[in-house]
Amino acid sequence: EIMQALHLRLRSLPSSPISPDRVHCIGGVTQSVRSFVRHSLNAPDPPVARGEEDRLSFRGFSSTVINRDKANKSGGGGFWNSPLLARALGLFSNESVRIRHSESLFQSCVHQSRRPEFFKAGKIRRDFKSRHMLLSLHVWCVHKRLISESHSGPDGKLVQEALFDRLWEDTLSRIRGQGLAELTVNSHLQNVQKYTFAACMGFDHSQTFEEETEEQTSARRLDELGGELWRKVYMRNTSLPVDHVLRLASYVEREKEMVMSLDDDLWNEGRIPWGDPPSWKNVMADDGSRFSDDETPDEAVRRQRDEIEGQGGVFLDDVDLPEGWNLALTDAGKVYYWNQETRETRWDKPEGP
């Protein structure tokens, strides 16, 4: 039971701050230690997402960073470099590897779906449902590869299940972050699951159309996917022209193909090189003229903040964070911020460039 508890605590994000006025660094197993264990056990490196090399952290167990210098000074040995420890923790069991792989893939989707371009130039609302659907859209791209037998291998289905389990865990935190009564959380989760699966089925269906030529088929599928995005991500926003929505659809098709053809080594490490969000410059209106929007991106953010908070929702304040900082939620839904370089965590939004 102790080993199982330790195993379940291997998560991608550092622990939330102990108190609002205390900022601390979280210790963890560094890449050098994992590399030593990998070579000792003849096992592959644990999969990690790009920019998240210190993902495996023993949350709540240590505040001491085990770094390369200390490992070198000790001759590369010692308790933390022991292959027996790795075996005891189950770090390289099939189940553990699958869980870490799914976690890496999921966090890659999270980071990409939080890029500010989607919400500013892309005009996706920052409310709970719109943000969830944008995240689910990236998870869907990963899901398509996992269910493909030619790419996923025998563990594809199991990794896919772990990926969606992680999505629902994250969803629970975000639901609790909305300040809802705990007794209603599970019913809200069931509702989110229903419209998430419905959206994924719609995305799947958009890719089934066949026309006389390959060019006509591509155009039809793009149009059908655009319709699904307008309904599920843009929430039927009638102020947006078709060209604006189709640019997001083109991005999705491009990124899905990238994931499907991704090098196996990168895929197994959870390193998905997502491309930039689409450019929404010079969007054409439905009448063929140039689309003009008098509202600036910053004005849109302020308006949406007022609307969401006015409706009793919670606006996640991850707008214009300094470089290297990310927003995260505790299991109870409380917002905190963490730095992916220093592992520093804090309750208050960091300021700076």
Coordinates of C-alpha atoms in Angstrom, one line a residue:
E1 CA 0.0 0.0 0.0
I2 CA 2.9 2.4 0.8
M3 CA 4.5 1.7 -2.6
Q4 CA 1.2 2.2 -4.4
A5 CA 0.7 5.5 -2.6
L6 CA 4.2 6.7 -3.6
H7 CA 3.5 5.6 -7.2
L8 CA 0.2 7.5 -7.4
R9 CA 2.0 10.6 -6.2
L10 CA 4.3 10.8 -9.1
R11 CA 2.7 13.7 -10.9
S12 CA 3.8 16.3 -13.4
L13 CA 3.3 19.5 -11.4
P14 CA 5.0 20.5 -8.2
S15 CA 3.0 20.6 -5.0
S16 CA 0.9 23.7 -4.4
P17 CA 2.3 26.3 -2.0
I18 CA 2.0 25.5 1.7
S19 CA 0.7 28.9 2.5
P20 CA 0.0 32.1 0.5
D21 CA 3.0 33.8 1.9
R22 CA 5.4 31.0 1.6
V23 CA 7.1 30.1 -1.7
H24 CA 9.2 26.9 -1.9
C25 CA 10.9 24.6 -4.3
I26 CA 9.8 21.0 -4.7
G27 CA 12.4 18.3 -4.7
G28 CA 12.3 15.4 -7.1
V29 CA 14.2 12.8 -9.0
T30 CA 16.3 14.5 -11.6
Q31 CA 17.0 13.4 -15.1
S32 CA 20.5 12.3 -14.1
V33 CA 19.2 9.9 -11.4
R34 CA 16.6 8.6 -13.9
S35 CA 19.3 8.1 -16.5
F36 CA 21.3 6.1 -14.0
V37 CA 18.4 3.9 -13.2
R38 CA 17.5 3.5 -16.9
H39 CA 21.0 2.1 -17.7
S40 CA 21.1 0.0 -14.6
L41 CA 17.7 -1.7 -15.4
N42 CA 18.2 -1.6 -19.2
A43 CA 14.8 0.3 -19.4
P44 CA 13.9 3.4 -21.5
D45 CA 13.9 6.9 -20.1
P46 CA 10.6 7.7 -18.4
P47 CA 8.5 9.7 -20.9
V48 CA 8.5 13.4 -20.2
A49 CA 6.9 16.3 -22.0
R50 CA 9.0 19.0 -23.7
G51 CA 10.2 21.5 -21.1
E52 CA 9.1 19.3 -18.2
E53 CA 12.3 17.3 -17.6
D54 CA 11.8 17.3 -13.8
R55 CA 8.3 15.9 -13.9
L56 CA 8.7 13.1 -11.4
S57 CA 8.5 14.6 -8.0
F58 CA 7.7 13.1 -4.6
R59 CA 5.1 15.6 -3.6
G60 CA 4.9 16.3 0.1
F61 CA 7.8 14.0 0.9
S62 CA 10.8 16.2 0.4
S63 CA 11.8 19.8 -0.1
T64 CA 15.4 19.0 -1.1
V65 CA 16.4 19.1 -4.7
I66 CA 18.6 16.2 -5.6
N67 CA 20.9 17.6 -8.3
R68 CA 23.6 16.4 -10.6
D69 CA 26.4 17.9 -8.5
K70 CA 25.4 16.1 -5.4
A71 CA 25.1 12.8 -7.4
N72 CA 28.5 13.4 -8.9
K73 CA 30.1 14.2 -5.5
S74 CA 28.8 11.0 -4.1
G75 CA 30.2 9.0 -6.9
G76 CA 26.9 8.4 -8.6
G77 CA 25.9 5.9 -5.9
G78 CA 23.9 6.1 -2.7
F79 CA 20.3 5.4 -1.8
W80 CA 18.7 7.6 -4.5
N81 CA 20.7 6.1 -7.3
S82 CA 19.8 2.5 -6.3
P83 CA 18.2 0.3 -8.9
L84 CA 16.6 -1.5 -5.9
L85 CA 14.8 1.8 -5.1
A86 CA 13.5 2.1 -8.6
R87 CA 12.2 -1.5 -8.5
A88 CA 10.6 -0.9 -5.1
L89 CA 8.8 2.2 -6.3
G90 CA 7.7 0.4 -9.4
L91 CA 9.1 3.1 -11.6
F92 CA 9.5 0.9 -14.6
S93 CA 6.7 -1.6 -14.3
N94 CA 4.5 -1.7 -17.4
E95 CA 1.6 0.1 -15.6
S96 CA 3.9 2.8 -14.3
V97 CA 5.4 3.5 -17.7
R98 CA 1.9 3.7 -19.2
I99 CA 0.8 6.1 -16.5
R100 CA 3.8 8.4 -17.0
H101 CA 3.4 8.2 -20.8
S102 CA -0.3 9.3 -20.6
E103 CA 0.6 12.0 -18.1
S104 CA 3.3 13.4 -20.5
L105 CA 0.9 13.4 -23.4
F106 CA -1.8 15.0 -21.3
Q107 CA 0.4 17.8 -20.0
S108 CA 1.6 18.5 -23.5
C109 CA -2.1 19.0 -24.5
V110 CA -2.7 21.2 -21.5
H111 CA 0.3 23.5 -22.3
Q112 CA -0.7 23.9 -25.9
S113 CA -4.4 24.5 -25.2
R114 CA -3.5 27.4 -22.9
R115 CA -1.6 29.4 -25.4
P116 CA -3.0 32.9 -25.3
E117 CA -3.3 33.2 -29.1
F118 CA -6.3 30.9 -29.0
F119 CA -8.2 33.3 -26.7
K120 CA -7.0 36.7 -28.0
A121 CA -6.7 36.6 -31.8
G122 CA -8.6 33.3 -31.9
K123 CA -11.6 34.7 -30.0
I124 CA -12.3 31.5 -28.0
R125 CA -14.0 32.4 -24.8
R126 CA -12.3 31.8 -21.5
D127 CA -15.3 30.2 -19.8
F128 CA -15.1 26.7 -18.4
K129 CA -16.8 24.9 -21.2
S130 CA -14.9 26.6 -24.1
R131 CA -11.6 26.0 -22.4
H132 CA -12.4 22.4 -21.7
M133 CA -13.4 21.8 -25.3
L134 CA -10.2 23.4 -26.6
L135 CA -8.2 21.0 -24.3
S136 CA -10.4 18.1 -25.4
L137 CA -9.7 19.0 -29.0
H138 CA -5.9 18.5 -28.5
V139 CA -6.6 15.3 -26.4
W140 CA -8.6 14.0 -29.4
C141 CA -5.6 14.5 -31.7
V142 CA -3.6 12.3 -29.4
H143 CA -6.4 9.8 -29.0
K144 CA -6.5 9.3 -32.8
R145 CA -3.0 8.0 -32.7
L146 CA -3.5 5.8 -29.7
I147 CA -6.4 4.0 -31.3
S148 CA -4.5 3.4 -34.5
E149 CA -3.1 -0.1 -34.3
S150 CA -0.4 0.7 -36.8
H151 CA 1.0 3.4 -34.5
S152 CA 0.0 2.6 -30.9
G153 CA 1.1 -1.0 -30.4
P154 CA -0.5 -3.3 -27.9
D155 CA -0.5 -0.7 -25.1
G156 CA -2.3 1.9 -27.1
K157 CA -5.7 1.2 -25.7
L158 CA -4.4 1.1 -22.1
V159 CA -2.5 4.4 -22.6
Q160 CA -5.7 5.9 -24.1
E161 CA -7.7 4.9 -21.0
A162 CA -5.1 6.4 -18.7
L163 CA -5.1 9.6 -20.8
F164 CA -8.8 10.0 -20.4
D165 CA -8.6 9.1 -16.7
R166 CA -6.1 12.0 -16.3
L167 CA -8.4 14.3 -18.3
W168 CA -11.3 13.5 -15.8
E169 CA -9.0 14.1 -12.8
D170 CA -8.1 17.5 -14.2
T171 CA -11.7 18.2 -15.0
L172 CA -12.7 17.5 -11.4
S173 CA -10.2 20.0 -10.2
R174 CA -11.5 22.6 -12.6
I175 CA -15.1 21.9 -11.6
R176 CA -14.2 22.4 -7.9
G177 CA -12.3 25.5 -8.9
Q178 CA -15.7 27.0 -10.0
G179 CA -16.8 27.0 -6.4
L180 CA -19.6 24.5 -6.8
A181 CA -21.0 22.5 -3.9
E182 CA -19.0 19.3 -3.4
L183 CA -22.2 17.2 -3.5
T184 CA -22.8 18.4 -7.1
V185 CA -19.3 17.8 -8.4
N186 CA -19.9 14.3 -9.7
S187 CA -23.1 15.2 -11.5
H188 CA -21.3 18.1 -13.1
L189 CA -18.5 15.7 -14.1
Q190 CA -20.9 13.4 -15.7
N191 CA -22.4 16.3 -17.7
V192 CA -18.9 17.3 -18.9
Q193 CA -18.1 13.7 -19.9
K194 CA -21.3 13.5 -22.0
Y195 CA -20.7 16.6 -24.0
T196 CA -16.9 15.8 -24.3
F197 CA -17.7 12.3 -25.8
A198 CA -20.3 13.9 -28.0
A199 CA -17.8 16.4 -29.3
C200 CA -15.2 13.7 -30.0
M201 CA -17.8 11.7 -31.9
G202 CA -18.5 14.8 -33.9
F203 CA -14.8 15.3 -34.7
D204 CA -14.6 11.7 -35.7
H205 CA -17.6 11.9 -37.9
S206 CA -16.2 14.9 -39.8
Q207 CA -13.3 12.8 -41.0
T208 CA -15.5 10.1 -42.5
F209 CA -16.8 11.9 -45.6
E210 CA -15.6 10.8 -49.0
E211 CA -16.0 12.7 -52.3
E212 CA -15.0 12.0 -55.9
T213 CA -11.5 13.5 -55.7
E214 CA -9.0 13.8 -52.9
E215 CA -9.2 17.5 -53.0
Q216 CA -13.0 17.5 -52.7
T217 CA -12.7 15.1 -49.8
S218 CA -10.2 17.3 -48.0
A219 CA -12.4 20.4 -48.5
R220 CA -15.5 18.5 -47.3
R221 CA -13.8 17.2 -44.2
L222 CA -12.4 20.6 -43.4
D223 CA -15.9 22.2 -43.8
E224 CA -17.5 19.5 -41.6
L225 CA -14.8 19.9 -38.9
G226 CA -15.2 23.6 -39.0
G227 CA -18.9 23.1 -38.3
E228 CA -18.1 20.9 -35.3
L229 CA -15.7 23.5 -34.0
W230 CA -18.2 26.3 -34.4
R231 CA -20.7 24.3 -32.4
K232 CA -18.5 22.8 -29.7
V233 CA -15.6 25.2 -29.3
Y234 CA -17.0 28.5 -30.4
M235 CA -20.4 27.8 -28.8
R236 CA -22.2 28.9 -32.0
N237 CA -20.8 32.4 -31.9
T238 CA -22.7 34.0 -34.8
S239 CA -20.4 37.1 -34.9
L240 CA -17.5 35.1 -36.3
P241 CA -17.1 34.6 -40.1
V242 CA -16.6 31.2 -41.6
D243 CA -13.0 32.0 -42.5
H244 CA -12.2 32.6 -38.9
V245 CA -13.5 29.1 -37.8
L246 CA -11.9 27.3 -40.8
R247 CA -8.5 28.6 -39.8
L248 CA -8.8 26.7 -36.5
A249 CA -10.1 23.7 -38.4
S250 CA -7.0 23.8 -40.7
Y251 CA -4.8 24.0 -37.6
V252 CA -6.5 20.9 -36.1
E253 CA -6.1 18.8 -39.2
R254 CA -2.4 19.9 -39.5
E255 CA -1.7 19.0 -35.9
K256 CA -3.5 15.7 -36.1
E257 CA -1.4 14.6 -39.0
M258 CA 1.7 15.7 -37.2
V259 CA 0.8 13.6 -34.2
M260 CA 0.0 10.6 -36.4
S261 CA 3.4 10.8 -38.1
L262 CA 5.4 11.8 -35.1
D263 CA 8.7 9.9 -34.6
D264 CA 8.3 6.9 -32.3
D265 CA 11.1 8.1 -29.9
L266 CA 9.5 11.5 -29.4
W267 CA 6.0 9.9 -29.1
N268 CA 7.2 7.4 -26.5
E269 CA 8.7 10.3 -24.5
G270 CA 5.5 12.3 -24.7
R271 CA 7.4 15.1 -26.6
I272 CA 4.7 16.5 -29.0
P273 CA 6.1 19.4 -31.0
W274 CA 2.8 21.3 -31.4
G275 CA 2.9 24.0 -34.0
D276 CA 1.9 27.6 -33.5
P277 CA -1.8 28.4 -33.3
P278 CA -3.2 29.7 -36.7
S279 CA -2.8 33.2 -37.7
W280 CA -6.1 35.1 -37.7
K281 CA -4.8 38.1 -39.6
N282 CA -6.8 39.4 -42.5
V283 CA -9.8 37.2 -41.9
M284 CA -12.4 37.5 -44.6
A285 CA -16.0 38.2 -43.7
D286 CA -18.7 36.0 -45.2
D287 CA -19.6 38.7 -47.8
G288 CA -16.0 38.6 -49.1
S289 CA -14.9 41.8 -47.5
R290 CA -12.2 42.0 -44.8
F291 CA -13.5 41.1 -41.4
S292 CA -13.3 44.0 -38.9
D293 CA -13.6 43.7 -35.2
D294 CA -13.6 46.9 -33.2
E295 CA -12.8 45.0 -29.9
T296 CA -9.1 44.6 -29.1
P297 CA -7.9 41.3 -27.6
D298 CA -7.3 42.9 -24.3
E299 CA -10.8 44.4 -24.3
A300 CA -12.2 41.0 -25.1
V301 CA -10.4 39.5 -22.1
R302 CA -11.8 42.2 -19.8
R303 CA -15.3 41.8 -21.1
Q304 CA -15.2 38.0 -20.8
R305 CA -13.8 38.3 -17.2
D306 CA -16.8 40.5 -16.3
E307 CA -19.3 38.2 -18.0
I308 CA -17.9 35.0 -16.4
E309 CA -17.7 36.4 -13.0
G310 CA -21.1 38.1 -13.4
Q311 CA -22.6 34.7 -14.1
G312 CA -21.0 33.3 -10.9
G313 CA -18.1 31.5 -12.7
V314 CA -14.4 31.7 -12.0
F315 CA -12.1 33.4 -14.5
L316 CA -8.8 31.6 -14.5
D317 CA -6.2 34.3 -14.4
D318 CA -3.5 32.9 -16.7
V319 CA -3.5 35.9 -19.0
D320 CA 0.0 37.3 -19.8
L321 CA 1.9 35.3 -17.3
P322 CA 5.7 35.9 -17.2
E323 CA 7.8 33.5 -19.3
G324 CA 8.2 30.1 -17.6
W325 CA 5.1 30.5 -15.3
N326 CA 2.1 28.3 -15.5
L327 CA -1.3 28.2 -13.8
A328 CA -2.3 25.0 -12.0
L329 CA -5.1 23.8 -9.7
T330 CA -4.9 21.7 -6.5
D331 CA -7.2 18.7 -6.3
A332 CA -9.6 20.9 -4.4
G333 CA -9.7 23.4 -7.3
K334 CA -7.6 26.2 -5.7
V335 CA -5.5 28.1 -8.2
Y336 CA -1.7 28.5 -7.8
Y337 CA 1.2 29.3 -10.1
W338 CA 4.4 27.4 -10.7
N339 CA 7.7 28.0 -12.6
Q340 CA 8.8 25.2 -14.8
E341 CA 12.4 26.2 -14.6
T342 CA 12.9 26.8 -10.9
R343 CA 9.9 24.7 -9.6
E344 CA 8.9 27.7 -7.5
T345 CA 5.2 27.7 -6.5
R346 CA 3.1 30.6 -5.3
W347 CA -0.6 31.4 -4.7
D348 CA -0.4 35.0 -6.1
K349 CA -0.1 35.7 -9.8
P350 CA 3.5 36.4 -10.6
E351 CA 4.3 39.8 -12.2
G352 CA 7.0 40.7 -14.6
P353 CA 7.9 40.3 -18.3

